[in-house]
Amino acid sequence: FHWMSSRKWGIVTANDTPSSTDPVSSHVQSDTVMFRLFFLFGVSVVLRLEYLLAAAIVRAKAREWSENKIRIFSARVISLTHATLSSIGCLCSLLSDSEYVKEPYDYSTYSAQYIFLFSMGYFIYDMTDMYIHGEAPYSKEYFIHHSLVLTAFSIILYTGKLFGFAMIGLLVEVQTIFLHLRTMIRLTGYAKKRSPAYNALINANMVCLFLFRHVPVTYLLYVMLYKDENCPLPLRAFLTCGLAFLTYHNTHLTISMVKADGFFGYEMQSLDEDHVDPLGPVKVKKS
């Protein structure tokens, strides 16, 4: 793993690497790493506080809802926050700098690291949240997904490579905005009315599912298998396996939403809060 030996988590490019013999540079590097760790776990803490606030507001406004329903809706508020902010950062980066696509392996920027760290903070929060609420044993697909992303982002930040790869992969969060909005509207019961606005939402969700999930993952698989010549074999194998899992994950998601939302000849399903998640129910005790 010689490709890792000269990298530190806080380093962006080879030209920015401080000399290990320079105490000033080493101190700056140490401070930078500590700040990023503070940012990472700070995101998790802030999202936890947002969840508690969201749950309190929903509990006060929807007194007839069960604790189970309040829990699921509040969790989607946090997921929507992450998807929205990640999408903004990802789209702004890709639209303002074509080097992410042209040089997905070698190109890196300082600002992109905080987009990745924000998502890592969310995934750490989400895994902890599922564990706290006893959902971990019934959320294996989410745990595998989150663990793969956390591992990949950690490697990317440590090596200073594959920033373009990660940024293209984050395009999935654009579709996730529509996914969480759809789930939240279903929880409120407005989906049963099949209003033009809701129909537009589920159609946009399905279009974005292919445009921002299937297309980017397929493109990244193509890059890993046929195009990229720089990525070391162990890392290429890990990323290819991760992308293969994401392909399964996205296919599972697509089939579930096609059936639930009434596409391609299926009738739209009426779902309670335990089954509104397209990847299946989680074990939560109802009040």
PDB file of C-alpha atoms in Angstrom:
ATOM      1  CA  PHE A   1       0.000   0.000   0.000  1.00  0.00           C
ATOM      2  CA  HIS A   2       2.706   2.446  -1.011  1.00  0.00           C
ATOM      3  CA  TRP A   3      -0.025   4.705  -2.395  1.00  0.00           C
ATOM      4  CA  MET A   4      -1.063   5.455   1.196  1.00  0.00           C
ATOM      5  CA  SER A   5       2.356   5.798   2.769  1.00  0.00           C
ATOM      6  CA  SER A   6       2.924   9.492   2.020  1.00  0.00           C
ATOM      7  CA  ARG A   7      -0.600  10.624   2.841  1.00  0.00           C
ATOM      8  CA  LYS A   8      -2.264  11.896   5.974  1.00  0.00           C
ATOM      9  CA  TRP A   9      -5.957  12.397   6.519  1.00  0.00           C
ATOM     10  CA  GLY A  10      -5.576  16.163   6.562  1.00  0.00           C
ATOM     11  CA  ILE A  11      -3.647  16.355   3.272  1.00  0.00           C
ATOM     12  CA  VAL A  12      -5.356  17.309   0.041  1.00  0.00           C
ATOM     13  CA  THR A  13      -2.645  17.123  -2.601  1.00  0.00           C
ATOM     14  CA  ALA A  14       0.912  15.906  -2.811  1.00  0.00           C
ATOM     15  CA  ASN A  15       2.136  19.487  -3.218  1.00  0.00           C
ATOM     16  CA  ASP A  16       0.504  20.436   0.068  1.00  0.00           C
ATOM     17  CA  THR A  17       2.180  17.683   2.095  1.00  0.00           C
ATOM     18  CA  PRO A  18       4.273  19.195   4.903  1.00  0.00           C
ATOM     19  CA  SER A  19       7.686  17.837   5.752  1.00  0.00           C
ATOM     20  CA  SER A  20       7.634  15.378   8.626  1.00  0.00           C
ATOM     21  CA  THR A  21      10.795  17.041   9.959  1.00  0.00           C
ATOM     22  CA  ASP A  22       9.210  20.502  10.123  1.00  0.00           C
ATOM     23  CA  PRO A  23       7.633  20.936  13.600  1.00  0.00           C
ATOM     24  CA  VAL A  24       5.587  23.951  12.478  1.00  0.00           C
ATOM     25  CA  SER A  25       4.116  22.075   9.510  1.00  0.00           C
ATOM     26  CA  SER A  26       3.466  19.022  11.665  1.00  0.00           C
ATOM     27  CA  HIS A  27       1.653  21.190  14.230  1.00  0.00           C
ATOM     28  CA  VAL A  28      -0.495  22.788  11.506  1.00  0.00           C
ATOM     29  CA  GLN A  29      -1.273  19.356  10.091  1.00  0.00           C
ATOM     30  CA  SER A  30      -2.243  18.041  13.533  1.00  0.00           C
ATOM     31  CA  ASP A  31      -4.522  21.031  14.128  1.00  0.00           C
ATOM     32  CA  THR A  32      -6.119  20.510  10.718  1.00  0.00           C
ATOM     33  CA  VAL A  33      -6.867  16.860  11.443  1.00  0.00           C
ATOM     34  CA  MET A  34      -8.284  17.732  14.868  1.00  0.00           C
ATOM     35  CA  PHE A  35     -10.510  20.413  13.360  1.00  0.00           C
ATOM     36  CA  ARG A  36     -11.856  17.967  10.799  1.00  0.00           C
ATOM     37  CA  LEU A  37     -12.578  15.414  13.487  1.00  0.00           C
ATOM     38  CA  PHE A  38     -14.321  18.141  15.497  1.00  0.00           C
ATOM     39  CA  PHE A  39     -16.357  19.069  12.400  1.00  0.00           C
ATOM     40  CA  LEU A  40     -17.226  15.415  11.727  1.00  0.00           C
ATOM     41  CA  PHE A  41     -18.559  14.648  15.186  1.00  0.00           C
ATOM     42  CA  GLY A  42     -20.006  18.144  15.504  1.00  0.00           C
ATOM     43  CA  VAL A  43     -22.258  17.356  12.547  1.00  0.00           C
ATOM     44  CA  SER A  44     -23.475  14.197  14.306  1.00  0.00           C
ATOM     45  CA  VAL A  45     -24.241  16.123  17.499  1.00  0.00           C
ATOM     46  CA  VAL A  46     -26.078  18.925  15.670  1.00  0.00           C
ATOM     47  CA  LEU A  47     -28.180  16.404  13.744  1.00  0.00           C
ATOM     48  CA  ARG A  48     -29.043  14.628  16.987  1.00  0.00           C
ATOM     49  CA  LEU A  49     -30.207  17.923  18.470  1.00  0.00           C
ATOM     50  CA  GLU A  50     -32.227  18.610  15.318  1.00  0.00           C
ATOM     51  CA  TYR A  51     -33.887  15.203  15.673  1.00  0.00           C
ATOM     52  CA  LEU A  52     -34.872  15.895  19.286  1.00  0.00           C
ATOM     53  CA  LEU A  53     -36.267  19.293  18.277  1.00  0.00           C
ATOM     54  CA  ALA A  54     -38.168  17.827  15.320  1.00  0.00           C
ATOM     55  CA  ALA A  55     -39.651  15.080  17.493  1.00  0.00           C
ATOM     56  CA  ALA A  56     -40.776  17.621  20.106  1.00  0.00           C
ATOM     57  CA  ILE A  57     -42.445  19.816  17.466  1.00  0.00           C
ATOM     58  CA  VAL A  58     -44.187  16.892  15.748  1.00  0.00           C
ATOM     59  CA  ARG A  59     -45.336  15.520  19.103  1.00  0.00           C
ATOM     60  CA  ALA A  60     -46.869  18.906  19.968  1.00  0.00           C
ATOM     61  CA  LYS A  61     -48.477  19.496  16.561  1.00  0.00           C
ATOM     62  CA  ALA A  62     -49.732  15.961  15.834  1.00  0.00           C
ATOM     63  CA  ARG A  63     -51.025  14.764  19.192  1.00  0.00           C
ATOM     64  CA  GLU A  64     -53.009  11.928  17.617  1.00  0.00           C
ATOM     65  CA  TRP A  65     -49.888  10.321  16.143  1.00  0.00           C
ATOM     66  CA  SER A  66     -48.294   7.306  17.808  1.00  0.00           C
ATOM     67  CA  GLU A  67     -44.726   7.530  19.096  1.00  0.00           C
ATOM     68  CA  ASN A  68     -43.768   5.184  16.278  1.00  0.00           C
ATOM     69  CA  LYS A  69     -45.096   7.555  13.634  1.00  0.00           C
ATOM     70  CA  ILE A  70     -43.508  10.578  15.329  1.00  0.00           C
ATOM     71  CA  ARG A  71     -40.189   8.725  15.399  1.00  0.00           C
ATOM     72  CA  ILE A  72     -40.280   7.829  11.699  1.00  0.00           C
ATOM     73  CA  PHE A  73     -41.348  11.309  10.559  1.00  0.00           C
ATOM     74  CA  SER A  74     -38.714  13.032  12.717  1.00  0.00           C
ATOM     75  CA  ALA A  75     -36.000  10.721  11.391  1.00  0.00           C
ATOM     76  CA  ARG A  76     -36.987  11.679   7.838  1.00  0.00           C
ATOM     77  CA  VAL A  77     -36.616  15.372   8.713  1.00  0.00           C
ATOM     78  CA  ILE A  78     -32.944  14.747   9.527  1.00  0.00           C
ATOM     79  CA  SER A  79     -32.422  12.633   6.422  1.00  0.00           C
ATOM     80  CA  LEU A  80     -33.973  15.390   4.312  1.00  0.00           C
ATOM     81  CA  THR A  81     -31.633  17.950   5.893  1.00  0.00           C
ATOM     82  CA  HIS A  82     -28.609  15.835   4.988  1.00  0.00           C
ATOM     83  CA  ALA A  83     -29.826  15.130   1.454  1.00  0.00           C
ATOM     84  CA  THR A  84     -30.562  18.799   0.763  1.00  0.00           C
ATOM     85  CA  LEU A  85     -27.269  20.198   2.062  1.00  0.00           C
ATOM     86  CA  SER A  86     -25.189  17.415   0.486  1.00  0.00           C
ATOM     87  CA  SER A  87     -26.940  17.910  -2.853  1.00  0.00           C
ATOM     88  CA  ILE A  88     -26.281  21.643  -2.813  1.00  0.00           C
ATOM     89  CA  GLY A  89     -22.596  21.108  -2.051  1.00  0.00           C
ATOM     90  CA  CYS A  90     -22.256  18.331  -4.612  1.00  0.00           C
ATOM     91  CA  LEU A  91     -24.053  20.135  -7.460  1.00  0.00           C
ATOM     92  CA  CYS A  92     -22.243  23.427  -6.822  1.00  0.00           C
ATOM     93  CA  SER A  93     -18.895  21.612  -6.881  1.00  0.00           C
ATOM     94  CA  LEU A  94     -19.582  19.646 -10.057  1.00  0.00           C
ATOM     95  CA  LEU A  95     -21.157  22.562 -11.939  1.00  0.00           C
ATOM     96  CA  SER A  96     -18.406  25.015 -11.013  1.00  0.00           C
ATOM     97  CA  ASP A  97     -15.426  22.706 -11.537  1.00  0.00           C
ATOM     98  CA  SER A  98     -15.323  20.178 -14.388  1.00  0.00           C
ATOM     99  CA  GLU A  99     -12.035  18.706 -13.115  1.00  0.00           C
ATOM    100  CA  TYR A 100     -13.989  16.436 -10.767  1.00  0.00           C
ATOM    101  CA  VAL A 101     -15.289  14.573 -13.819  1.00  0.00           C
ATOM    102  CA  LYS A 102     -12.190  14.949 -15.999  1.00  0.00           C
ATOM    103  CA  GLU A 103      -9.780  13.755 -13.293  1.00  0.00           C
ATOM    104  CA  PRO A 104     -11.880  11.691 -10.856  1.00  0.00           C
ATOM    105  CA  TYR A 105      -8.814   9.998  -9.337  1.00  0.00           C
ATOM    106  CA  ASP A 106      -6.124  12.672  -9.015  1.00  0.00           C
ATOM    107  CA  TYR A 107      -8.096  15.906  -8.625  1.00  0.00           C
ATOM    108  CA  SER A 108      -8.832  17.207  -5.121  1.00  0.00           C
ATOM    109  CA  THR A 109      -9.915  20.440  -3.444  1.00  0.00           C
ATOM    110  CA  TYR A 110      -9.966  21.733   0.108  1.00  0.00           C
ATOM    111  CA  SER A 111     -13.686  22.552   0.166  1.00  0.00           C
ATOM    112  CA  ALA A 112     -14.764  19.109  -1.044  1.00  0.00           C
ATOM    113  CA  GLN A 113     -13.406  17.510   2.107  1.00  0.00           C
ATOM    114  CA  TYR A 114     -16.082  19.216   4.187  1.00  0.00           C
ATOM    115  CA  ILE A 115     -18.832  17.977   1.895  1.00  0.00           C
ATOM    116  CA  PHE A 116     -17.570  14.435   2.485  1.00  0.00           C
ATOM    117  CA  LEU A 117     -17.124  15.017   6.218  1.00  0.00           C
ATOM    118  CA  PHE A 118     -20.682  16.339   6.476  1.00  0.00           C
ATOM    119  CA  SER A 119     -22.040  13.136   4.927  1.00  0.00           C
ATOM    120  CA  MET A 120     -19.813  11.029   7.164  1.00  0.00           C
ATOM    121  CA  GLY A 121     -21.154  12.887  10.193  1.00  0.00           C
ATOM    122  CA  TYR A 122     -24.698  12.139   9.053  1.00  0.00           C
ATOM    123  CA  PHE A 123     -24.025   8.426   8.541  1.00  0.00           C
ATOM    124  CA  ILE A 124     -22.397   8.157  11.977  1.00  0.00           C
ATOM    125  CA  TYR A 125     -25.435   9.908  13.473  1.00  0.00           C
ATOM    126  CA  ASP A 126     -27.879   7.685  11.557  1.00  0.00           C
ATOM    127  CA  MET A 127     -26.215   4.418  12.573  1.00  0.00           C
ATOM    128  CA  THR A 128     -26.102   5.560  16.201  1.00  0.00           C
ATOM    129  CA  ASP A 129     -29.732   6.673  16.005  1.00  0.00           C
ATOM    130  CA  MET A 130     -30.903   3.306  14.648  1.00  0.00           C
ATOM    131  CA  TYR A 131     -28.975   1.545  17.415  1.00  0.00           C
ATOM    132  CA  ILE A 132     -30.493   3.774  20.124  1.00  0.00           C
ATOM    133  CA  HIS A 133     -34.026   3.043  18.902  1.00  0.00           C
ATOM    134  CA  GLY A 134     -33.517  -0.712  18.562  1.00  0.00           C
ATOM    135  CA  GLU A 135     -33.712  -0.702  14.770  1.00  0.00           C
ATOM    136  CA  ALA A 136     -30.194  -1.971  14.065  1.00  0.00           C
ATOM    137  CA  PRO A 137     -31.071  -5.699  13.774  1.00  0.00           C
ATOM    138  CA  TYR A 138     -33.746  -4.860  11.188  1.00  0.00           C
ATOM    139  CA  SER A 139     -31.737  -2.293   9.235  1.00  0.00           C
ATOM    140  CA  LYS A 140     -28.879  -4.424   7.908  1.00  0.00           C
ATOM    141  CA  GLU A 141     -29.029  -2.959   4.403  1.00  0.00           C
ATOM    142  CA  TYR A 142     -28.708   0.558   5.791  1.00  0.00           C
ATOM    143  CA  PHE A 143     -25.813  -0.466   8.040  1.00  0.00           C
ATOM    144  CA  ILE A 144     -23.949  -2.091   5.142  1.00  0.00           C
ATOM    145  CA  HIS A 145     -24.564   0.981   2.973  1.00  0.00           C
ATOM    146  CA  HIS A 146     -23.435   3.431   5.667  1.00  0.00           C
ATOM    147  CA  SER A 147     -20.369   1.346   6.569  1.00  0.00           C
ATOM    148  CA  LEU A 148     -19.246   1.145   2.941  1.00  0.00           C
ATOM    149  CA  VAL A 149     -19.642   4.892   2.467  1.00  0.00           C
ATOM    150  CA  LEU A 150     -17.800   5.708   5.704  1.00  0.00           C
ATOM    151  CA  THR A 151     -14.935   3.392   4.750  1.00  0.00           C
ATOM    152  CA  ALA A 152     -14.700   4.778   1.218  1.00  0.00           C
ATOM    153  CA  PHE A 153     -14.772   8.410   2.360  1.00  0.00           C
ATOM    154  CA  SER A 154     -12.154   7.688   5.044  1.00  0.00           C
ATOM    155  CA  ILE A 155      -9.813   6.208   2.424  1.00  0.00           C
ATOM    156  CA  ILE A 156     -10.467   9.130   0.086  1.00  0.00           C
ATOM    157  CA  LEU A 157      -9.699  11.713   2.763  1.00  0.00           C
ATOM    158  CA  TYR A 158      -6.636   9.806   3.974  1.00  0.00           C
ATOM    159  CA  THR A 159      -5.099   9.428   0.513  1.00  0.00           C
ATOM    160  CA  GLY A 160      -6.271  12.709  -1.022  1.00  0.00           C
ATOM    161  CA  LYS A 161      -7.392  10.738  -4.082  1.00  0.00           C
ATOM    162  CA  LEU A 162     -10.731   9.934  -5.770  1.00  0.00           C
ATOM    163  CA  PHE A 163     -12.431  13.218  -4.916  1.00  0.00           C
ATOM    164  CA  GLY A 164     -14.190  13.246  -8.291  1.00  0.00           C
ATOM    165  CA  PHE A 165     -15.320   9.656  -7.763  1.00  0.00           C
ATOM    166  CA  ALA A 166     -16.859  10.562  -4.405  1.00  0.00           C
ATOM    167  CA  MET A 167     -18.452  13.760  -5.699  1.00  0.00           C
ATOM    168  CA  ILE A 168     -20.150  11.923  -8.576  1.00  0.00           C
ATOM    169  CA  GLY A 169     -21.322   9.283  -6.112  1.00  0.00           C
ATOM    170  CA  LEU A 170     -22.931  11.959  -3.928  1.00  0.00           C
ATOM    171  CA  LEU A 171     -25.320  12.812  -6.768  1.00  0.00           C
ATOM    172  CA  VAL A 172     -27.598  10.142  -5.289  1.00  0.00           C
ATOM    173  CA  GLU A 173     -28.548  12.670  -2.615  1.00  0.00           C
ATOM    174  CA  VAL A 174     -30.447  14.734  -5.210  1.00  0.00           C
ATOM    175  CA  GLN A 175     -32.901  11.867  -5.630  1.00  0.00           C
ATOM    176  CA  THR A 176     -32.934  11.251  -1.895  1.00  0.00           C
ATOM    177  CA  ILE A 177     -34.556  14.666  -1.405  1.00  0.00           C
ATOM    178  CA  PHE A 178     -37.612  13.510  -3.366  1.00  0.00           C
ATOM    179  CA  LEU A 179     -37.544  10.116  -1.644  1.00  0.00           C
ATOM    180  CA  HIS A 180     -37.794  11.614   1.845  1.00  0.00           C
ATOM    181  CA  LEU A 181     -40.397  14.197   0.814  1.00  0.00           C
ATOM    182  CA  ARG A 182     -42.479  11.354  -0.626  1.00  0.00           C
ATOM    183  CA  THR A 183     -42.196   9.383   2.615  1.00  0.00           C
ATOM    184  CA  MET A 184     -43.095  12.372   4.785  1.00  0.00           C
ATOM    185  CA  ILE A 185     -46.163  13.200   2.689  1.00  0.00           C
ATOM    186  CA  ARG A 186     -47.289   9.580   2.863  1.00  0.00           C
ATOM    187  CA  LEU A 187     -46.970   9.696   6.655  1.00  0.00           C
ATOM    188  CA  THR A 188     -49.221  12.765   6.829  1.00  0.00           C
ATOM    189  CA  GLY A 189     -51.899  11.006   4.765  1.00  0.00           C
ATOM    190  CA  TYR A 190     -51.986  13.543   1.918  1.00  0.00           C
ATOM    191  CA  ALA A 191     -50.776  10.915  -0.551  1.00  0.00           C
ATOM    192  CA  LYS A 192     -54.200   9.250  -0.453  1.00  0.00           C
ATOM    193  CA  LYS A 193     -55.721  12.282  -2.176  1.00  0.00           C
ATOM    194  CA  ARG A 194     -53.440  11.803  -5.215  1.00  0.00           C
ATOM    195  CA  SER A 195     -53.228  15.548  -5.783  1.00  0.00           C
ATOM    196  CA  PRO A 196     -51.424  16.904  -8.882  1.00  0.00           C
ATOM    197  CA  ALA A 197     -48.604  18.119  -6.614  1.00  0.00           C
ATOM    198  CA  TYR A 198     -48.104  14.661  -5.105  1.00  0.00           C
ATOM    199  CA  ASN A 199     -48.266  13.007  -8.524  1.00  0.00           C
ATOM    200  CA  ALA A 200     -45.598  15.438  -9.725  1.00  0.00           C
ATOM    201  CA  LEU A 201     -43.463  14.551  -6.698  1.00  0.00           C
ATOM    202  CA  ILE A 202     -43.560  10.783  -7.207  1.00  0.00           C
ATOM    203  CA  ASN A 203     -42.894  11.208 -10.929  1.00  0.00           C
ATOM    204  CA  ALA A 204     -39.913  13.464 -10.187  1.00  0.00           C
ATOM    205  CA  ASN A 205     -38.745  10.912  -7.629  1.00  0.00           C
ATOM    206  CA  MET A 206     -38.821   8.117 -10.213  1.00  0.00           C
ATOM    207  CA  VAL A 207     -37.053  10.188 -12.890  1.00  0.00           C
ATOM    208  CA  CYS A 208     -34.351  11.257 -10.429  1.00  0.00           C
ATOM    209  CA  LEU A 209     -33.982   7.664  -9.267  1.00  0.00           C
ATOM    210  CA  PHE A 210     -32.619   6.735 -12.685  1.00  0.00           C
ATOM    211  CA  LEU A 211     -30.888  10.051 -13.405  1.00  0.00           C
ATOM    212  CA  PHE A 212     -29.077  10.506 -10.080  1.00  0.00           C
ATOM    213  CA  ARG A 213     -28.765   6.947  -8.770  1.00  0.00           C
ATOM    214  CA  HIS A 214     -28.547   4.409 -11.568  1.00  0.00           C
ATOM    215  CA  VAL A 215     -26.651   6.573 -14.073  1.00  0.00           C
ATOM    216  CA  PRO A 216     -23.869   7.781 -11.692  1.00  0.00           C
ATOM    217  CA  VAL A 217     -23.307   4.321 -10.170  1.00  0.00           C
ATOM    218  CA  THR A 218     -23.218   2.689 -13.618  1.00  0.00           C
ATOM    219  CA  TYR A 219     -20.761   5.347 -14.814  1.00  0.00           C
ATOM    220  CA  LEU A 220     -18.513   4.832 -11.777  1.00  0.00           C
ATOM    221  CA  LEU A 221     -18.555   1.068 -12.328  1.00  0.00           C
ATOM    222  CA  TYR A 222     -17.489   1.674 -15.913  1.00  0.00           C
ATOM    223  CA  VAL A 223     -14.670   3.957 -14.738  1.00  0.00           C
ATOM    224  CA  MET A 224     -13.433   1.420 -12.179  1.00  0.00           C
ATOM    225  CA  LEU A 225     -13.629  -1.588 -14.504  1.00  0.00           C
ATOM    226  CA  TYR A 226     -12.524  -0.162 -17.838  1.00  0.00           C
ATOM    227  CA  LYS A 227     -11.321   3.428 -17.786  1.00  0.00           C
ATOM    228  CA  ASP A 228      -9.234   4.272 -14.727  1.00  0.00           C
ATOM    229  CA  GLU A 229      -5.583   3.201 -14.792  1.00  0.00           C
ATOM    230  CA  ASN A 230      -4.380   4.963 -11.642  1.00  0.00           C
ATOM    231  CA  CYS A 231      -6.364   3.322  -8.865  1.00  0.00           C
ATOM    232  CA  PRO A 232      -4.380   0.557  -7.065  1.00  0.00           C
ATOM    233  CA  LEU A 233      -5.841  -2.928  -7.399  1.00  0.00           C
ATOM    234  CA  PRO A 234      -6.860  -3.418  -3.716  1.00  0.00           C
ATOM    235  CA  LEU A 235      -8.706  -0.098  -3.685  1.00  0.00           C
ATOM    236  CA  ARG A 236     -10.236  -0.778  -7.101  1.00  0.00           C
ATOM    237  CA  ALA A 237     -11.527  -4.143  -5.877  1.00  0.00           C
ATOM    238  CA  PHE A 238     -13.056  -2.584  -2.744  1.00  0.00           C
ATOM    239  CA  LEU A 239     -14.734   0.228  -4.683  1.00  0.00           C
ATOM    240  CA  THR A 240     -16.044  -2.166  -7.330  1.00  0.00           C
ATOM    241  CA  CYS A 241     -17.590  -4.380  -4.647  1.00  0.00           C
ATOM    242  CA  GLY A 242     -19.084  -1.300  -2.999  1.00  0.00           C
ATOM    243  CA  LEU A 243     -20.570  -0.128  -6.287  1.00  0.00           C
ATOM    244  CA  ALA A 244     -21.958  -3.614  -6.915  1.00  0.00           C
ATOM    245  CA  PHE A 245     -23.745  -3.427  -3.551  1.00  0.00           C
ATOM    246  CA  LEU A 246     -25.064   0.051  -4.424  1.00  0.00           C
ATOM    247  CA  THR A 247     -26.387  -1.362  -7.701  1.00  0.00           C
ATOM    248  CA  TYR A 248     -28.305  -3.988  -5.726  1.00  0.00           C
ATOM    249  CA  HIS A 249     -29.425  -1.336  -3.211  1.00  0.00           C
ATOM    250  CA  ASN A 250     -30.703   0.966  -5.965  1.00  0.00           C
ATOM    251  CA  THR A 251     -32.440  -1.889  -7.783  1.00  0.00           C
ATOM    252  CA  HIS A 252     -34.178  -2.936  -4.557  1.00  0.00           C
ATOM    253  CA  LEU A 253     -35.231   0.674  -4.020  1.00  0.00           C
ATOM    254  CA  THR A 254     -36.540   0.997  -7.585  1.00  0.00           C
ATOM    255  CA  ILE A 255     -38.616  -2.183  -7.484  1.00  0.00           C
ATOM    256  CA  SER A 256     -40.126  -1.233  -4.117  1.00  0.00           C
ATOM    257  CA  MET A 257     -41.122   2.259  -5.271  1.00  0.00           C
ATOM    258  CA  VAL A 258     -42.473   1.044  -8.603  1.00  0.00           C
ATOM    259  CA  LYS A 259     -44.846  -1.244  -6.705  1.00  0.00           C
ATOM    260  CA  ALA A 260     -45.695   1.192  -3.895  1.00  0.00           C
ATOM    261  CA  ASP A 261     -46.273   4.260  -6.091  1.00  0.00           C
ATOM    262  CA  GLY A 262     -48.210   2.567  -8.877  1.00  0.00           C
ATOM    263  CA  PHE A 263     -45.812   2.637 -11.832  1.00  0.00           C
ATOM    264  CA  PHE A 264     -45.742   0.306 -14.855  1.00  0.00           C
ATOM    265  CA  GLY A 265     -49.198  -1.126 -14.313  1.00  0.00           C
ATOM    266  CA  TYR A 266     -49.043  -1.555 -10.528  1.00  0.00           C
ATOM    267  CA  GLU A 267     -51.754  -0.053  -8.327  1.00  0.00           C
ATOM    268  CA  MET A 268     -50.615   2.528  -5.790  1.00  0.00           C
ATOM    269  CA  GLN A 269     -50.392   0.936  -2.348  1.00  0.00           C
ATOM    270  CA  SER A 270     -51.785   2.381   0.863  1.00  0.00           C
ATOM    271  CA  LEU A 271     -48.940   2.101   3.381  1.00  0.00           C
ATOM    272  CA  ASP A 272     -48.917   2.598   7.148  1.00  0.00           C
ATOM    273  CA  GLU A 273     -45.919   4.050   8.971  1.00  0.00           C
ATOM    274  CA  ASP A 274     -44.336   0.625   9.438  1.00  0.00           C
ATOM    275  CA  HIS A 275     -44.201  -0.011   5.695  1.00  0.00           C
ATOM    276  CA  VAL A 276     -43.739   3.465   4.242  1.00  0.00           C
ATOM    277  CA  ASP A 277     -39.960   2.969   3.985  1.00  0.00           C
ATOM    278  CA  PRO A 278     -39.287   1.523   0.497  1.00  0.00           C
ATOM    279  CA  LEU A 279     -36.567  -0.773   1.893  1.00  0.00           C
ATOM    280  CA  GLY A 280     -38.948  -2.390   4.340  1.00  0.00           C
ATOM    281  CA  PRO A 281     -40.146  -1.937   7.938  1.00  0.00           C
ATOM    282  CA  VAL A 282     -37.963  -1.552  10.990  1.00  0.00           C
ATOM    283  CA  LYS A 283     -38.771  -3.012  14.390  1.00  0.00           C
ATOM    284  CA  VAL A 284     -40.241  -0.268  16.532  1.00  0.00           C
ATOM    285  CA  LYS A 285     -42.583  -0.737  19.468  1.00  0.00           C
ATOM    286  CA  LYS A 286     -45.799   1.173  19.024  1.00  0.00           C
ATOM    287  CA  SER A 287     -47.293   3.160  21.845  1.00  0.00           C
TER     288      SER A 287
END
